[in-house]
Amino acid sequence: MTDEATQPLWYKNAIFYEVPVRSFYDSNGDGIGDFKGITEKLDYIKSIGIDCIWLLPFYDSPLKDDGYDIRDYYSILPEYGTLEDFDLFIQTAHRMGIRVIADLVLNHVSDQNKWFVEARSSTNNPKRDWFVWSDTPDKYKNVRIIFTDTEKSNWTLDPNSGQYYWHRFFSHQPDLNFDNPEVRLEMINVIRFWLKRGLDGFRCDAVPYLFEREGTSCENLPETHQYFKEIRKIIDQEFPGKILLAEANQWPEDAKKYFGEEDEFQMNFNFPLMPRIFISLAKEDAFYIENIISKTLPVPDSCSWGLFLRNHDELTLEMVSDEERDIMYSEYAKIPKMRLNLGIRRRLAPLVENDRSVLEFLYALLLSLPGTPIFYYGDEINMGDNIYLGDRDGVRTPMQWSFDRNAGFSRADPEQLFAPVIISSNFHFETYNVESQSRLPSSFLNWLRKLVVTRRRNVSVFGMGSIEFLHSENKEILTFLRIYDSSIVLCVFNLAKKPSYVTLDLRKYAGWHVRELISQVRFPDIGELPYFFTMQKNSFFWMELERRDESEQP
Ligand code: NOJ
């Protein structure tokens, strides 16, 4: 029996790490990251306490959407290595106790994929019906456009046949027709192929858009849920313990539905929460976080939200109010080039002006809210970004390993790198790299390692525990309890950019001890009077509440 089968809820206690193979480490000096490279760097990934790696698409692709445009679902992009390199990577990761999931792109393919090449060759080609065609661009009028900066329509004319094909993303990414049973079956073949090779599950791309129905938004349709339930059933039967993580950027009510009745996705990115963490910070008001957490909970016991601060895309602002979007743009995207579509294309450290207290605050929040934290490669060393690169490339630059040539990413000539390393003065790789940050005991990286260890020591309460918000007079302070069996952790966060304080009614725990979780320092016991915290700007406390032992004197 596999480890996954014996620990079916492993993902609830895990920390994930998102990695593009292209950007991580170049083992053969061609300027592009590869599987051998990432295999060499597994020790580092282990050293930050990662339990599961999420690989961005590594399949054969013309790379017009960084691999989310797949040419062949059954092979690896040659620049990244061979299937044998992939196998060795998985085996090595597993030996080190690290699981691996990868992107599964169901909704669309590259226009260079042989299925589409065949389909467009003639209207009676057997593959024609694998895609969505129309004589006019007038169908599905109510459907929004996602890549608003590039696309004007979800239809593109195929001059060969005079028909239009449907695409929710770039026009070079035709959508598959999931009404066709052959398509549904082919994608299940893809799933089996990669799970048999050892993957521990998938991050499923663009989940809401699989089916189209006239008169709807063509998002979150019942048919889409039904198909994922079928996939889940197959996985549970044939590959127990392997997981599905949904990318469904939707409003809370729609996003939650992807957990099904514990028969659809085990995990789902908490898109509703992510921008509201930044809004709460900008407005110094706990309301936005508390309100959205209340709307996204509860989730079924075996399910978990994927919590993240940043990822490989723009910081998406599709599912926030106009007012909230305005707050985000004015606080975090002061230069027009920082915006893309309905979002902000910046990394975490530049987004918060590399403010150490804000960065600590954000990671502590990520590690203590209910859900599974997902880190984005490089954010742990406060990597900078490059808004002068096109599309989202500025947040996907080479990982910075050392202060050597090319930040230690590659031995190629600098001109040969797939993207330049970050050399802007405030984020220069000579400072922000794994080697330098590891050597400096007080670095953010070493602080984060300590925080991860602390979470790991208390993983049941953070991974499985319930949440209870405590209220005070002060809207700048976010306060909640995480509770699991007899373990209780009190979490207090000061959202304000200046010192603040809070008094809490903790009479329910009168007589209990209070211990700061990271340092293990004892604080005064709880009494009948309000419990009082003074807080530095953007600071936090994780406090363990311990019931007094019967034998102790009051
Ligand atoms: C979502 C992915 O995260 C993004 O990078 C990609 O461009 C779109 N899906 C289209 O595949």
Coordinates of C-alpha atoms and ligand atoms in Angstrom, one line a residue:
M1 CA 0.0 0.0 0.0
T2 CA 1.3 3.5 -0.8
D3 CA 2.0 6.1 1.8
E4 CA -0.7 8.2 0.2
A5 CA -3.2 5.4 0.8
T6 CA -2.3 5.2 4.4
Q7 CA -2.3 8.9 5.0
P8 CA -5.3 10.0 2.9
L9 CA -5.5 13.5 4.4
W10 CA -1.8 14.3 4.0
Y11 CA -2.5 17.5 2.1
K12 CA -4.3 19.1 5.0
N13 CA -1.1 19.2 7.1
A14 CA 1.2 20.0 4.2
I15 CA 3.0 23.0 2.8
F16 CA 3.2 23.3 -1.0
Y17 CA 5.8 25.0 -3.1
E18 CA 5.0 26.2 -6.6
V19 CA 7.9 25.8 -9.1
P20 CA 8.3 26.4 -12.9
V21 CA 10.9 23.9 -14.1
R22 CA 12.1 26.5 -16.5
S23 CA 13.0 29.0 -13.8
F24 CA 14.5 26.9 -11.1
Y25 CA 17.9 25.5 -12.0
D26 CA 19.8 24.8 -15.2
S27 CA 21.9 21.7 -15.0
N28 CA 23.3 21.7 -18.5
G29 CA 24.2 25.3 -19.1
D30 CA 21.8 26.1 -21.9
G31 CA 20.2 29.0 -20.0
I32 CA 16.9 27.1 -19.3
G33 CA 16.0 25.2 -16.1
D34 CA 15.4 21.5 -16.4
F35 CA 14.4 18.4 -14.4
K36 CA 18.0 17.4 -13.6
G37 CA 18.4 20.9 -12.2
I38 CA 15.3 20.8 -9.9
T39 CA 16.4 17.3 -8.8
E40 CA 19.7 18.7 -7.7
K41 CA 17.9 21.3 -5.7
L42 CA 15.6 19.1 -3.8
D43 CA 17.7 19.4 -0.6
Y44 CA 17.0 23.1 -0.6
I45 CA 13.3 22.6 -1.1
K46 CA 13.4 20.1 1.8
S47 CA 15.3 22.7 3.9
I48 CA 12.4 25.1 3.9
G49 CA 10.0 22.4 5.1
I50 CA 8.1 21.7 1.9
D51 CA 5.9 18.6 1.8
C52 CA 4.6 18.9 -1.8
I53 CA 5.9 20.5 -5.0
W54 CA 3.5 21.8 -7.6
L55 CA 5.2 21.8 -11.0
L56 CA 4.0 24.2 -13.7
P57 CA 3.3 22.7 -17.1
F58 CA 6.4 20.9 -18.4
Y59 CA 4.8 19.2 -21.4
D60 CA 5.8 19.7 -25.0
S61 CA 4.6 23.2 -26.0
P62 CA 5.3 26.2 -28.3
L63 CA 5.4 28.2 -25.0
K64 CA 3.2 31.0 -26.1
D65 CA 1.5 30.8 -22.7
D66 CA 4.5 29.4 -20.8
G67 CA 3.4 25.8 -21.3
Y68 CA -0.3 26.2 -20.6
D69 CA -0.5 25.7 -24.4
I70 CA 0.2 22.0 -24.7
R71 CA 1.3 20.5 -28.0
D72 CA 1.6 16.9 -26.8
Y73 CA 0.1 15.8 -23.5
Y74 CA 2.3 12.7 -23.3
S75 CA 5.8 14.1 -23.7
I76 CA 8.1 16.5 -21.9
L77 CA 9.4 19.7 -23.5
P78 CA 12.9 18.6 -24.7
E79 CA 14.6 21.6 -23.1
Y80 CA 13.4 20.3 -19.7
G81 CA 14.8 16.8 -20.2
T82 CA 13.4 13.4 -20.8
L83 CA 10.7 11.2 -19.3
E84 CA 13.6 9.3 -17.6
D85 CA 14.7 12.6 -16.0
F86 CA 11.1 13.2 -14.9
D87 CA 11.0 9.7 -13.3
L88 CA 14.2 10.2 -11.5
F89 CA 13.0 13.5 -10.2
I90 CA 9.8 12.0 -8.8
Q91 CA 11.7 9.0 -7.3
T92 CA 14.2 11.2 -5.6
A93 CA 11.5 13.6 -4.3
H94 CA 9.6 10.6 -2.9
R95 CA 12.7 9.2 -1.3
M96 CA 13.1 12.5 0.5
G97 CA 9.5 12.5 1.6
I98 CA 8.4 15.2 -0.8
R99 CA 5.3 14.7 -3.0
V100 CA 4.8 16.2 -6.4
I101 CA 1.7 17.4 -8.2
A102 CA 1.6 19.0 -11.6
D103 CA -0.6 21.1 -13.8
L104 CA -3.3 19.4 -15.7
V105 CA -4.6 21.6 -18.5
L106 CA -8.0 20.3 -19.6
N107 CA -9.8 23.2 -21.0
H108 CA -7.7 24.1 -24.0
V109 CA -4.7 23.0 -26.1
S110 CA -2.1 24.8 -28.2
D111 CA -3.2 25.5 -31.8
Q112 CA -0.1 23.4 -32.7
N113 CA -1.5 20.3 -30.9
K114 CA -2.1 17.6 -33.5
W115 CA -5.7 17.3 -32.5
F116 CA -6.4 20.9 -33.5
V117 CA -4.2 20.7 -36.6
E118 CA -6.3 17.7 -37.7
A119 CA -9.6 19.3 -36.6
R120 CA -9.0 22.5 -38.6
S121 CA -7.9 20.6 -41.7
S122 CA -11.5 20.0 -42.9
T123 CA -15.0 20.3 -41.5
N124 CA -15.5 16.5 -41.8
N125 CA -12.3 15.5 -40.1
P126 CA -13.0 13.0 -37.2
K127 CA -11.3 15.4 -34.8
R128 CA -13.4 18.4 -35.9
D129 CA -15.9 17.9 -33.1
W130 CA -13.1 17.8 -30.5
F131 CA -13.3 21.6 -30.6
V132 CA -16.1 24.2 -30.4
W133 CA -17.1 25.7 -33.7
S134 CA -19.6 28.2 -34.9
D135 CA -20.6 29.9 -38.2
T136 CA -20.8 33.2 -36.4
P137 CA -19.1 34.8 -33.5
D138 CA -22.5 35.5 -31.9
K139 CA -23.0 32.4 -29.7
Y140 CA -22.5 32.6 -25.9
K141 CA -22.8 36.4 -25.8
N142 CA -22.8 36.6 -22.0
V143 CA -19.4 35.2 -21.5
R144 CA -16.7 37.4 -20.1
I145 CA -13.2 37.7 -21.7
I146 CA -10.4 36.8 -19.3
F147 CA -7.3 38.1 -21.1
T148 CA -8.7 41.5 -21.6
D149 CA -5.4 43.1 -22.6
T150 CA -4.9 40.7 -25.5
E151 CA -8.2 39.3 -26.7
K152 CA -11.3 41.1 -28.0
S153 CA -13.5 38.1 -28.4
N154 CA -13.7 34.4 -27.3
W155 CA -14.1 33.5 -30.9
T156 CA -11.4 33.4 -33.6
L157 CA -12.0 32.9 -37.3
D158 CA -10.4 29.9 -38.9
P159 CA -9.9 31.1 -42.4
N160 CA -9.6 27.6 -43.8
S161 CA -13.2 26.7 -43.1
G162 CA -14.8 30.1 -42.5
Q163 CA -15.9 28.9 -39.1
Y164 CA -15.0 30.4 -35.7
Y165 CA -13.4 28.4 -32.9
W166 CA -14.0 29.0 -29.2
H167 CA -11.3 29.9 -26.7
R168 CA -11.5 31.3 -23.2
F169 CA -7.9 32.4 -23.1
F170 CA -5.5 33.3 -25.9
S171 CA -6.7 32.8 -29.5
H172 CA -3.8 30.3 -30.0
Q173 CA -5.5 28.1 -27.3
P174 CA -8.6 26.5 -28.7
D175 CA -11.0 25.1 -26.1
L176 CA -11.7 21.4 -26.2
N177 CA -15.3 20.3 -26.6
F178 CA -16.1 18.4 -23.4
D179 CA -19.5 17.4 -24.8
N180 CA -17.6 15.0 -27.0
P181 CA -17.1 11.7 -25.1
E182 CA -13.8 11.0 -26.9
V183 CA -12.4 14.2 -25.4
R184 CA -13.5 13.2 -21.9
L185 CA -11.9 9.8 -22.3
E186 CA -8.7 11.1 -23.8
M187 CA -8.2 13.4 -20.8
I188 CA -8.7 10.5 -18.5
N189 CA -6.0 8.7 -20.4
V190 CA -3.7 11.7 -19.8
I191 CA -4.5 11.5 -16.1
R192 CA -3.8 7.8 -15.8
F193 CA -0.5 8.2 -17.8
W194 CA 1.0 10.7 -15.4
L195 CA -0.4 9.3 -12.2
K196 CA 1.1 5.9 -13.2
R197 CA 4.4 7.7 -13.6
G198 CA 4.3 8.7 -9.9
L199 CA 2.7 12.1 -9.7
D200 CA 0.7 12.6 -6.5
G201 CA -2.1 14.6 -8.1
F202 CA -2.9 17.5 -10.2
R203 CA -3.4 21.3 -10.0
C204 CA -6.3 21.5 -12.5
D205 CA -6.1 24.6 -14.7
A206 CA -9.0 26.7 -15.7
V207 CA -11.6 24.4 -14.0
P208 CA -14.8 26.4 -14.4
Y209 CA -14.8 26.6 -18.2
L210 CA -15.0 23.1 -19.6
F211 CA -18.6 23.2 -20.9
E212 CA -20.6 25.8 -22.8
R213 CA -24.3 26.4 -22.7
E214 CA -26.3 29.2 -24.4
G215 CA -27.7 31.8 -22.1
T216 CA -25.2 31.1 -19.3
S217 CA -21.9 32.6 -18.3
C218 CA -20.4 29.2 -19.4
E219 CA -18.7 28.9 -16.0
N220 CA -19.4 26.4 -13.2
L221 CA -21.9 24.5 -15.2
P222 CA -23.4 21.3 -13.6
E223 CA -21.8 19.3 -16.5
T224 CA -18.3 20.6 -15.4
H225 CA -18.9 19.4 -11.8
Q226 CA -20.2 16.1 -13.1
Y227 CA -17.1 15.5 -15.1
F228 CA -14.7 16.3 -12.2
K229 CA -16.7 13.9 -10.0
E230 CA -16.1 11.2 -12.6
I231 CA -12.4 12.0 -12.6
R232 CA -12.3 11.9 -8.8
K233 CA -14.0 8.5 -8.7
I234 CA -11.4 7.0 -11.0
I235 CA -8.6 8.5 -9.0
D236 CA -10.0 7.2 -5.7
Q237 CA -10.4 3.8 -7.2
E238 CA -7.2 3.4 -9.1
F239 CA -4.9 5.9 -7.3
P240 CA -6.1 6.3 -3.7
G241 CA -4.7 9.3 -1.8
K242 CA -3.8 11.2 -5.0
I243 CA -5.3 14.7 -5.0
L244 CA -7.0 17.2 -7.2
L245 CA -6.5 20.9 -6.6
A246 CA -8.8 23.3 -8.4
E247 CA -7.9 26.6 -10.0
A248 CA -11.4 28.1 -9.9
N249 CA -11.1 31.8 -9.6
Q250 CA -14.7 32.5 -8.6
W251 CA -16.9 34.2 -6.0
P252 CA -17.0 32.3 -2.7
E253 CA -20.3 30.5 -3.3
D254 CA -19.2 29.2 -6.7
A255 CA -15.7 28.4 -5.6
K256 CA -16.9 26.3 -2.6
K257 CA -18.9 24.1 -4.8
Y258 CA -15.8 22.5 -6.2
F259 CA -15.4 20.5 -3.0
G260 CA -18.7 18.8 -3.9
E261 CA -19.8 16.4 -1.3
E262 CA -16.2 15.3 -0.6
D263 CA -16.4 13.7 -4.1
E264 CA -14.9 16.4 -6.3
F265 CA -11.7 18.4 -5.4
Q266 CA -9.8 17.8 -2.2
M267 CA -8.3 21.2 -2.6
N268 CA -9.2 24.5 -4.1
F269 CA -7.2 27.8 -4.2
N270 CA -8.7 30.4 -1.9
F271 CA -9.0 33.1 -4.6
P272 CA -11.6 35.0 -2.7
L273 CA -9.3 35.4 0.3
M274 CA -6.0 36.3 -1.4
P275 CA -6.7 39.9 -2.6
R276 CA -8.6 40.7 0.6
I277 CA -5.5 40.0 2.7
F278 CA -3.9 42.9 0.8
I279 CA -7.0 45.0 1.0
S280 CA -7.2 44.5 4.8
L281 CA -3.6 45.6 5.0
A282 CA -4.1 48.7 2.9
K283 CA -7.2 49.7 4.8
E284 CA -5.8 48.6 8.2
D285 CA -9.1 46.9 8.7
A286 CA -9.6 43.2 9.8
F287 CA -13.1 43.2 8.3
Y288 CA -12.2 42.1 4.8
I289 CA -10.3 39.0 6.0
E290 CA -12.8 38.0 8.6
N291 CA -15.8 38.5 6.3
I292 CA -14.3 36.5 3.5
I293 CA -13.1 33.7 5.8
S294 CA -16.6 33.4 7.1
K295 CA -18.0 33.2 3.6
T296 CA -15.6 30.5 2.5
L297 CA -16.1 28.3 5.6
P298 CA -17.0 25.7 6.5
V299 CA -15.6 23.2 4.1
P300 CA -16.1 19.4 4.3
D301 CA -13.7 17.7 6.7
S302 CA -11.5 16.0 4.1
C303 CA -11.1 19.2 2.1
S304 CA -8.7 22.1 2.3
W305 CA -8.4 25.6 0.8
G306 CA -5.1 26.2 -0.9
L307 CA -3.8 29.5 0.7
F308 CA -1.4 31.7 -1.3
L309 CA -0.1 35.2 -1.4
R310 CA 1.3 35.3 -4.9
N311 CA 1.7 32.9 -7.8
H312 CA 3.0 32.8 -11.4
D313 CA 0.1 34.9 -12.7
E314 CA -0.9 38.5 -12.1
L315 CA -2.5 39.1 -8.7
T316 CA -6.0 38.6 -10.0
L317 CA -8.7 41.2 -9.2
E318 CA -11.5 39.7 -11.2
M319 CA -13.6 38.6 -8.2
V320 CA -13.5 41.8 -6.1
S321 CA -15.8 44.8 -6.1
D322 CA -14.9 47.9 -8.2
E323 CA -14.1 49.7 -4.9
E324 CA -11.8 46.9 -3.7
R325 CA -10.0 46.9 -7.1
D326 CA -9.5 50.6 -6.9
I327 CA -7.9 50.2 -3.5
M328 CA -5.6 47.6 -4.8
Y329 CA -4.5 49.5 -7.8
S330 CA -3.9 52.7 -5.9
E331 CA -2.0 51.0 -3.1
Y332 CA 0.0 48.3 -5.0
A333 CA 0.2 49.3 -8.7
K334 CA 1.2 52.9 -8.9
I335 CA 2.9 52.5 -12.3
P336 CA 0.7 51.4 -15.2
K337 CA 3.1 48.7 -16.3
M338 CA 2.5 47.0 -13.0
R339 CA -1.1 46.1 -14.2
L340 CA -2.1 43.3 -16.5
N341 CA -5.6 42.3 -17.5
L342 CA -7.6 42.8 -14.3
G343 CA -4.7 42.3 -12.0
I344 CA -1.2 43.3 -10.8
R345 CA 1.9 41.6 -12.1
R346 CA 4.3 41.9 -9.2
R347 CA 6.1 39.6 -6.8
L348 CA 5.4 39.7 -3.1
A349 CA 8.5 41.5 -1.8
P350 CA 8.2 44.5 -4.3
L351 CA 4.5 44.6 -3.7
V352 CA 5.0 45.4 0.0
E353 CA 8.1 47.5 -0.6
N354 CA 10.2 44.8 0.9
D355 CA 9.0 45.7 4.3
R356 CA 10.3 43.0 6.6
S357 CA 7.5 43.3 9.2
V358 CA 4.8 43.1 6.5
L359 CA 6.4 40.1 4.9
E360 CA 6.6 38.3 8.3
F361 CA 3.0 39.3 9.0
L362 CA 1.8 37.9 5.7
Y363 CA 3.6 34.6 6.0
A364 CA 2.4 34.2 9.6
L365 CA -1.1 34.8 8.4
L366 CA -0.7 32.3 5.6
L367 CA 0.6 29.7 8.0
S368 CA -2.2 30.1 10.6
L369 CA -5.4 30.6 8.6
P370 CA -7.4 27.4 7.9
G371 CA -6.0 25.8 4.8
T372 CA -2.9 24.5 3.1
P373 CA -0.2 27.2 2.6
I374 CA 1.3 27.3 -0.9
F375 CA 4.6 29.3 -1.4
Y376 CA 5.7 30.7 -4.7
Y377 CA 9.4 29.9 -5.5
G378 CA 11.7 32.8 -4.8
D379 CA 9.3 34.7 -2.5
E380 CA 11.1 33.0 0.5
I381 CA 14.3 34.9 -0.5
N382 CA 12.3 38.2 -1.2
M383 CA 13.1 38.0 -4.9
G384 CA 12.3 41.0 -6.9
D385 CA 10.4 41.2 -10.2
N386 CA 10.9 42.9 -13.6
I387 CA 7.8 44.8 -14.9
Y388 CA 9.6 45.6 -18.1
L389 CA 9.3 42.0 -19.3
G390 CA 6.2 41.1 -21.2
D391 CA 3.0 39.4 -20.0
R392 CA 3.6 37.7 -16.7
D393 CA 7.3 36.9 -17.4
G394 CA 8.5 39.5 -14.9
V395 CA 7.5 37.2 -11.9
R396 CA 9.0 34.1 -13.5
T397 CA 12.7 35.0 -13.7
P398 CA 15.6 32.7 -12.8
M399 CA 15.8 31.5 -9.2
Q400 CA 18.6 33.2 -7.4
W401 CA 21.0 30.7 -5.8
S402 CA 24.1 32.7 -5.2
F403 CA 26.0 35.9 -6.0
D404 CA 27.8 34.2 -8.8
R405 CA 27.2 34.7 -12.6
N406 CA 23.5 34.5 -13.5
A407 CA 22.7 34.3 -9.8
G408 CA 24.1 30.7 -9.8
F409 CA 21.1 29.7 -11.9
S410 CA 23.0 28.7 -15.0
R411 CA 26.6 28.5 -16.4
A412 CA 25.4 29.9 -19.7
D413 CA 26.4 33.3 -21.0
P414 CA 24.1 35.8 -19.5
E415 CA 22.6 36.7 -22.9
Q416 CA 21.6 33.1 -23.3
L417 CA 19.3 32.9 -20.2
F418 CA 15.6 32.4 -21.0
A419 CA 15.0 35.7 -18.9
P420 CA 17.4 38.1 -17.3
V421 CA 18.1 37.8 -13.6
I422 CA 17.0 40.6 -11.3
I423 CA 19.6 43.4 -10.9
S424 CA 17.6 46.4 -9.8
S425 CA 19.4 48.0 -6.9
N426 CA 16.8 47.3 -4.2
F427 CA 16.4 43.7 -5.1
H428 CA 19.8 42.7 -6.6
F429 CA 20.4 39.0 -6.8
E430 CA 23.8 39.6 -5.1
T431 CA 21.9 40.1 -1.9
Y432 CA 18.7 38.2 -2.5
N433 CA 19.9 34.7 -3.2
V434 CA 19.7 31.4 -1.3
E435 CA 23.4 31.2 -0.3
S436 CA 23.6 34.7 1.1
Q437 CA 20.3 34.5 2.8
S438 CA 21.0 31.1 4.3
R439 CA 24.3 32.4 5.7
L440 CA 22.7 35.4 7.4
P441 CA 21.1 34.1 10.6
S442 CA 18.7 37.0 10.8
S443 CA 17.5 36.7 7.1
F444 CA 13.9 36.4 6.2
L445 CA 14.6 33.0 4.8
N446 CA 15.9 31.7 8.1
W447 CA 13.1 33.4 10.0
L448 CA 10.6 31.6 7.7
R449 CA 12.3 28.3 8.2
K450 CA 11.8 28.7 12.0
L451 CA 8.1 29.7 11.4
V452 CA 7.6 26.6 9.3
V453 CA 9.2 24.4 12.0
T454 CA 6.9 26.0 14.6
R455 CA 3.9 25.2 12.4
R456 CA 5.0 21.7 11.9
R457 CA 5.3 21.2 15.7
N458 CA 1.7 22.3 16.0
V459 CA 0.5 20.9 12.7
S460 CA -2.8 19.3 13.9
V461 CA -4.2 22.6 15.2
F462 CA -3.1 24.6 12.2
G463 CA -3.9 21.9 9.6
M464 CA -7.1 20.4 11.0
G465 CA -8.3 22.9 13.7
S466 CA -11.4 25.0 13.6
I467 CA -11.3 28.8 13.6
E468 CA -13.2 31.2 16.0
F469 CA -12.8 34.9 15.6
L470 CA -12.6 37.1 18.7
H471 CA -13.9 40.6 18.5
S472 CA -12.6 43.8 20.1
E473 CA -13.1 47.5 19.8
N474 CA -10.1 47.9 17.5
K475 CA -10.7 47.1 13.8
E476 CA -6.9 47.2 13.1
I477 CA -6.4 44.0 15.0
L478 CA -7.4 40.6 13.6
T479 CA -7.8 38.0 16.3
F480 CA -8.8 34.4 16.1
L481 CA -8.4 31.1 17.9
R482 CA -7.4 27.9 16.2
I483 CA -8.8 24.9 18.1
Y484 CA -8.1 21.2 17.7
D485 CA -9.0 18.8 20.5
S486 CA -7.2 20.2 23.6
S487 CA -4.8 22.4 21.5
I488 CA -5.7 26.1 21.3
V489 CA -3.6 28.8 19.6
L490 CA -4.6 32.4 19.9
C491 CA -3.5 34.4 16.8
V492 CA -3.3 38.2 17.0
F493 CA -2.4 40.4 14.0
N494 CA -1.9 44.1 13.9
L495 CA -2.9 45.3 10.4
A496 CA -1.9 48.9 11.1
K497 CA 1.3 50.6 9.8
K498 CA 1.8 52.0 13.3
P499 CA 1.7 50.5 16.8
S500 CA -1.6 49.5 18.2
Y501 CA -3.2 47.5 21.0
V502 CA -6.1 45.3 21.8
T503 CA -8.0 44.1 24.9
L504 CA -9.6 40.7 24.6
D505 CA -12.3 39.1 26.7
L506 CA -10.6 35.7 27.4
R507 CA -12.5 35.0 30.7
K508 CA -13.6 31.6 29.3
Y509 CA -9.9 30.6 29.7
A510 CA -9.4 32.3 33.1
G511 CA -6.5 30.6 34.9
W512 CA -4.9 29.2 31.7
H513 CA -1.3 29.8 30.8
V514 CA -0.2 31.7 27.7
R515 CA 3.0 30.8 25.8
E516 CA 4.4 32.5 22.7
L517 CA 4.7 29.6 20.3
I518 CA 7.9 30.4 18.4
S519 CA 10.1 31.4 21.3
Q520 CA 8.2 29.4 24.0
V521 CA 8.3 32.5 26.2
R522 CA 5.6 32.5 29.0
F523 CA 3.3 35.5 29.1
P524 CA 1.1 36.4 32.1
D525 CA -1.7 33.9 32.8
I526 CA -5.3 34.7 31.8
G527 CA -7.4 36.2 34.6
E528 CA -10.9 37.7 34.9
L529 CA -9.8 41.1 33.6
P530 CA -9.5 41.8 29.8
Y531 CA -6.3 40.4 28.4
F532 CA -4.1 43.1 26.9
F533 CA -1.7 43.1 23.9
T534 CA 0.4 46.0 22.7
M535 CA 1.6 45.4 19.1
Q536 CA 4.3 46.9 16.9
K537 CA 3.3 47.9 13.4
N538 CA 2.3 44.9 11.2
S539 CA 3.2 42.5 13.9
F540 CA 1.7 39.3 15.1
F541 CA 1.5 36.8 18.0
W542 CA 0.9 33.1 18.0
M543 CA 0.0 32.2 21.6
E544 CA -0.5 28.7 22.9
L545 CA -3.2 28.6 25.6
E546 CA -2.5 25.8 28.1
R547 CA -5.0 24.6 30.6
R548 CA -3.7 24.8 34.1
D549 CA -2.7 21.4 35.5
E550 CA -5.0 20.2 38.4
S551 CA -2.0 20.0 40.7
E552 CA -0.8 23.6 40.1
Q553 CA -1.5 26.3 42.7
P554 CA -3.8 29.0 41.3
Ligands
NOJ1 C1 -4.4 29.7 -15.7 C2 -2.9 29.7 -15.5 O1 -2.6 29.9 -14.2 C3 -2.4 30.8 -16.4 O2 -1.0 31.0 -16.3 C4 -2.7 30.5 -17.9 O3 -2.3 31.5 -18.7 C5 -4.2 30.3 -18.0 N1 -4.7 29.4 -17.0 C6 -4.5 29.7 -19.4 O4 -4.1 28.4 -19.4

